[in-house]
Amino acid sequence: MKMNGAQILVQGLLDQGVDTIFGYPGGSVLPIYDALYDANIRHILVRHEQGAAHAADGYARASGRPGVCLATSGPGATNLVTGIANAYMDSVPMVAITGQVPSALLGRDSFQEADITGITMPVTKHNYIVKDVKELAMTLKEAFYIATTGKPGPVLVDIPRDVSGGTMDYEDPGPINLPGYRPVLEGKEEQLNKAAAAITDSIRPVIYAGGGVIGSGAHQELKRLAELLMAPVTTTLMGLGGFPGDHPLYLGMLGMHGSRYANYAVCESDLLIAVGARFDDRVTGKIESFAPDATIIHIDIDPAEIRKNVRADIPVVGDVKIVLNQLLPRLEAKLSGAWQQKIDQWKKEYPIGYEEDNDKLKPQQVISAIYKATRGQARIATEVGQHQMWAAHYYTYTRPRSFISSGGLGAMGYGFPAAIGVQVACPDEVVFDIAGDGSIQMNIQEMATAVNYQLPVNVAVMNNGWLGMVRQWQELFYNRRYSCTELVNPDFVKLAEAYGASGIRVTRGADLKPALEEAIRNSGPVMLDFVIEREENVFPMVPPGESLGNMIG
Amino acid sequence: MRHTLAVLVENNPGVLARVAGLFSRRGFNIDSLAVGRTENPDVSRMTIVVEGDDRILEQVTKQLHKLIDVIKISDISPEEYVDRELVIIKVHSDPARRGEIMQVADIFRARIVDLGRKTITLECTGNNGKINAFEESLRPYGIKELVRTGKIAMLRGLRFTSVNGQKDDD
Amino acid sequence: MEMTVAQALIRCLEMEGVEVIFGYPGGAILPVYDALCKMGSIKHILARHEQGAVHAADAYSRVTGHVGVVMATSGPGATNLVTGIANAYMDSVPLVVITGQVPTSQVGTDAFQEVDITGITLPITKHNYLVKDAGKLPTVVKNAFHIASTGRPGPVLIDLPRDVATETIKLDYPDSVSLRGYKPTYKGHPTKVKEAAQMMMKAERPVIYAGGGILNSGATGELLELAEMLSAPVTNTLMGLSSFPGDHPLFLGMLGLHGTRYANLAVTKCDLLIALGARFDDRVTSKISSFAPDAGVVHVDIDPAEIGKNVQVHVPIVGDVRQVLQALLPNINKKDRSEWLEQIQNWKEQYPMGYARDGMLKPQAVIEAICRHTRGEAVVATDVGQHQMWVAQFYRFKHPGKLISSGGLGTMGFGLPATVGAQVGRPDSLVVLITGDGSLQMTLQELATVVEQKLPIKIFVLNNNCLGMVRQLQEFYCERRYIATEFSFVPDFVTMAKAYGIAGYTIKSHSELDRLLPEILSNPDAVMVNCLVDPQENVSPMVMAGQGIDQAIDC
């Protein structure tokens, strides 16, 4: 059948099971949009391409299916860069499709031309520019395969306008053959045996679980492992929800803003089982003194992660879920003992907490209230900053894919468009974006998208009039020289109203519950402006460059 | 038409990425690219073989010039120059055929650099044509592995391509 | 004097004469912000998204002629700059972009907020640096400003790891640069200049095609003199607009895809095309084989790579446009070309720029009214889309450097932050933003910056409830199959303005326009004006893809 490139693209998307794409039109993607006109694919029109990339990312994290975003050449493509980098750092499967100027105009600095494959080389798992319509179907198939397998990540496909407009007789592209890309899924027997032996020998094991647990769907295996070994589990920010937050073996998050008991447990462990985590600098603190006495088992799909930052005594390369299923039969149940008692002691001694104040609204209090009002069942997206850490501490995540946050890149402005993507993927669930007043402004334009599609996203702004996290650093490490961190803000309630959304301002603890209930009941987007204590800090904290054991606050 | 460019660049990290990125984004075709340091440790030299007509060559030269780290570009193709490429080829070889292979090596003045039970590894230098011919001659024996360096080239006689050289082709 | 690299950086910026930095703080850039605060010598404009900061720095540079300076943190801070850097690169705007980076020991480990920004920006910077050696910082800054502002200007990025920023060095700022790979040519080759002069004197139907290079090199006076000496009509690219007086009888307006018919006809029929600081972009030439088919071409440009890139040139002159024109002018004499000018006048009368002033408020009428009430003297920033073309067609700029628009990259969302930079750079000028409802939404967070900095900009939204330009393309190329271009929801811009503490107006009719404009334009503070314009209006004329520029259609 004669089809043009755009129709082949749409057919390829349908073959991949894509039902939703997030995008913004423009000259170079016109043929693709025209093909979408007839297609059974939902297109969500955002208000800035950054919103499209983050929404596709949020959609992927919530659903487990690859997110797809679409933008035009030039500024459309460059506007995706932050969102692509974000997906790359957090291993989110995403396919970004960009229009490009016609092949004949390539390399001539043409109108709205940007070398987006060159630009995104450092932030994509792979990228393509399709120079011949005959290659399009196979390229798209490969793009989805690469994005979703191994360590997932974003793949960009750049399509010149003459290619999307060019015609050919369409035929199925056939099987994929990528000799340079063969992800290893199963752990090696030898390594598994070594790991099992080390686990059996250990007295003070700690499981350190990252986003890989969620990515591979290994949360049940992780729970079985922990319960079998009676081993406490700490998660990274990306791993939140990978282990039930209300489980007695749970230690909360570790690292710079981890719980004291998680960090102490890691410091004193004799065995650290790293599961789908990558020893990020925000997790390890000073590397030399990270888990100094522990044998380290590192299970990861990406061989390059092993020994990248920290020694790994027993590396096991493979898909976390498959590897855990291989490992579990080799292990015997252990009983609770002195180690567990010590941890319980730490938990009692150093609980995560804050000082309540009747006159002031505390951000921690707000998050706790959101937790209660949603009975822990909401999908929580966050922006980046203090509120992100509070959302990690004071909301208890009991299921995977319920905490959606920018971990590796730390992109302010991620949360709101991501929440839109989450709501699109989970139309019947309660979705919150926990935001700061700085972050929410970064992609505030997406309120029009939320209203346009009547997506009932609740935006909870922790409004302290500062770029709070940066201010906290300036307070602690720069003698309170607050350089360029105080903000003049819009009236968020009025702003919501300008968008035809609802706005609610909360200044007192007593109003929290009714306001949240009203927001949850509302069938459209709601902006909640929580006017919080201005100089509240995120504690405890490991100062940069220090060991996990040396926490302040 | 093929052109051989001698390109002097600052020996800075990332300079190869700058040059490679430029070729890719402007759609120029590189036939081969060889790079290494020069008599001056601050300066590296690339020998780039480009495919294209005069208009493309002009654009390649001008666009390369825009890179701050590119010091000098000479198209040496129209001049008298020496060019060499090194190839290492591992050939399947039963003891019975070893003699034949060594004869081929002799003809091309290639050297044997490794001898295995069933393989023989040869190195050969020469210009493009010679290397191609050498490769073709060995093909019937079964090439197991082959690696070429890409061409390097230098002007003959009193003509130079150097930072302050006598030949100014820019 | 011993100081930290961060302090040395600020000191170097002071020595480069930097008065303002646009930026957004974050972890990796904190040492530099701390030094900025401590030293207190340079004003910092806090944006609300790094994209806002870089567009503002870009516009600041366009109105002042100084190098724009922008600062952001590592990771997302840096990637959020990418569009703005690409925008400055395409429009040859001198910028120095300073980004924080994770400590050197963490570079390449996928650390928190780490991205390879020098890798990412390779294709869109004139040059970039990752500073690994503290002692090299002063030289890098010196080089960066030199490279950004000389030759064909462009953005230069400096990536500074946090540990390097806190090292101590002895600051010794170099007086001069030594870059053996970078030596721009300013003076045109005398033989070529003479050849060009001869061609100009011989030509019977010359047209001057002037681009942004005129403004960059400050050659507006020379351009005017040349045009009057030769009696040659002048057409501008979008980037070149305001380089030639909009009310001058020799002015043809803009050429190209949405150019005037008379400009496009003049170019098509001319026997000599004098291209000055312009680059034969595809939006200008359309089908190259029928672009100025009978003309000899003289091309003056600072960038040798532009010459012969898209069209064949008969007399190439590499050099600074102003210096070349100064060398050229003594070689030509006044020449009368009444026949050619008469022909042009006929075309102007036959194909005037216009629109039907009936029914709903017309966007063109809004622009004409603004032009009238500002006497063509305002600094006008635009976004990208139909409104941008209407500004190009209907605002007659009297003085150079007054149009601030994204030409090469065509970045929607450029406008609002650009007005921030323009007003900061020209605090006493009237700064007007003419934008569309799609574009404004892209970077509207910068309204907070406008308020914080008390910038009295005047924002006119030509609100047609759609992505008008793409919609227009769909009308002509996709048989009116409109998808993703008609907003089913547009925010209430007046209430939005109020949420930021800005006064808002709505204009629905031609009569309101003239009644309200004086009040709006004389308001001492920022104002948002929501102009509800005819959503059916198209940009006309238009050259369809692949057609010669003389084949424009009416839309």
Coordinates of N, CA and C in Angstrom, one line a residue, chain A residues 82, chain C residues 49-51 53-54 70-73 76-86 97-99 117 124 157:
Chain A
T82 N 15.8 19.6 27.9 CA 15.8 19.3 29.3 C 15.0 18.1 29.6
Chain C
H49 N 12.8 31.1 34.8 CA 13.1 29.9 34.0 C 14.4 30.3 33.3
E50 N 15.4 29.4 33.2 CA 16.6 29.8 32.5 C 16.4 30.3 31.1
Q51 N 15.4 29.7 30.4 CA 15.2 30.1 29.1 C 14.9 31.6 29.0
A53 N 16.1 33.8 31.1 CA 17.3 34.6 31.3 C 18.1 34.7 30.0
V54 N 18.2 33.6 29.3 CA 19.1 33.7 28.1 C 18.4 34.5 27.0
V70 N 24.8 35.6 30.7 CA 23.7 34.8 31.3 C 24.4 33.7 32.1
M71 N 23.8 33.4 33.3 CA 24.4 32.5 34.2 C 23.3 31.5 34.7
A72 N 23.7 30.2 34.8 CA 22.8 29.2 35.2 C 23.5 28.1 35.9
T73 N 22.8 27.2 36.6 CA 23.5 26.1 37.3 C 23.7 25.0 36.3
P76 N 19.8 20.8 34.7 CA 18.6 21.4 34.0 C 18.8 22.9 33.8
G77 N 19.5 23.5 34.7 CA 19.8 24.9 34.5 C 20.5 25.2 33.1
A78 N 21.5 24.3 32.8 CA 22.2 24.4 31.6 C 21.3 24.0 30.4
T79 N 20.6 22.9 30.5 CA 19.8 22.4 29.4 C 18.7 23.4 29.1
N80 N 18.2 24.1 30.1 CA 17.1 25.1 29.9 C 17.6 26.3 29.1
L81 N 18.9 26.4 28.9 CA 19.5 27.5 28.1 C 19.6 27.1 26.7
V82 N 19.4 25.9 26.3 CA 19.8 25.4 25.0 C 19.0 26.2 23.9
T83 N 17.7 26.3 24.0 CA 17.0 27.0 23.0 C 17.5 28.4 22.8
G84 N 17.7 29.1 24.0 CA 18.2 30.5 23.9 C 19.6 30.6 23.3
I85 N 20.4 29.7 23.6 CA 21.8 29.7 23.0 C 21.6 29.5 21.5
A86 N 20.8 28.5 21.1 CA 20.6 28.2 19.6 C 20.1 29.4 18.9
V97 N 27.8 32.8 28.1 CA 27.0 32.0 28.9 C 27.8 31.2 29.9
I98 N 27.5 31.5 31.2 CA 28.3 30.8 32.2 C 27.4 29.8 32.9
T99 N 27.9 28.5 32.9 CA 27.1 27.5 33.6 C 28.0 26.9 34.7
I117 N 27.2 19.8 29.0 CA 26.6 20.9 28.3 C 27.6 21.4 27.2
I124 N 25.7 24.6 18.6 CA 25.0 25.9 18.6 C 25.7 27.0 19.4
L157 N 30.1 29.6 25.5 CA 29.7 29.0 26.8 C 30.9 28.7 27.6

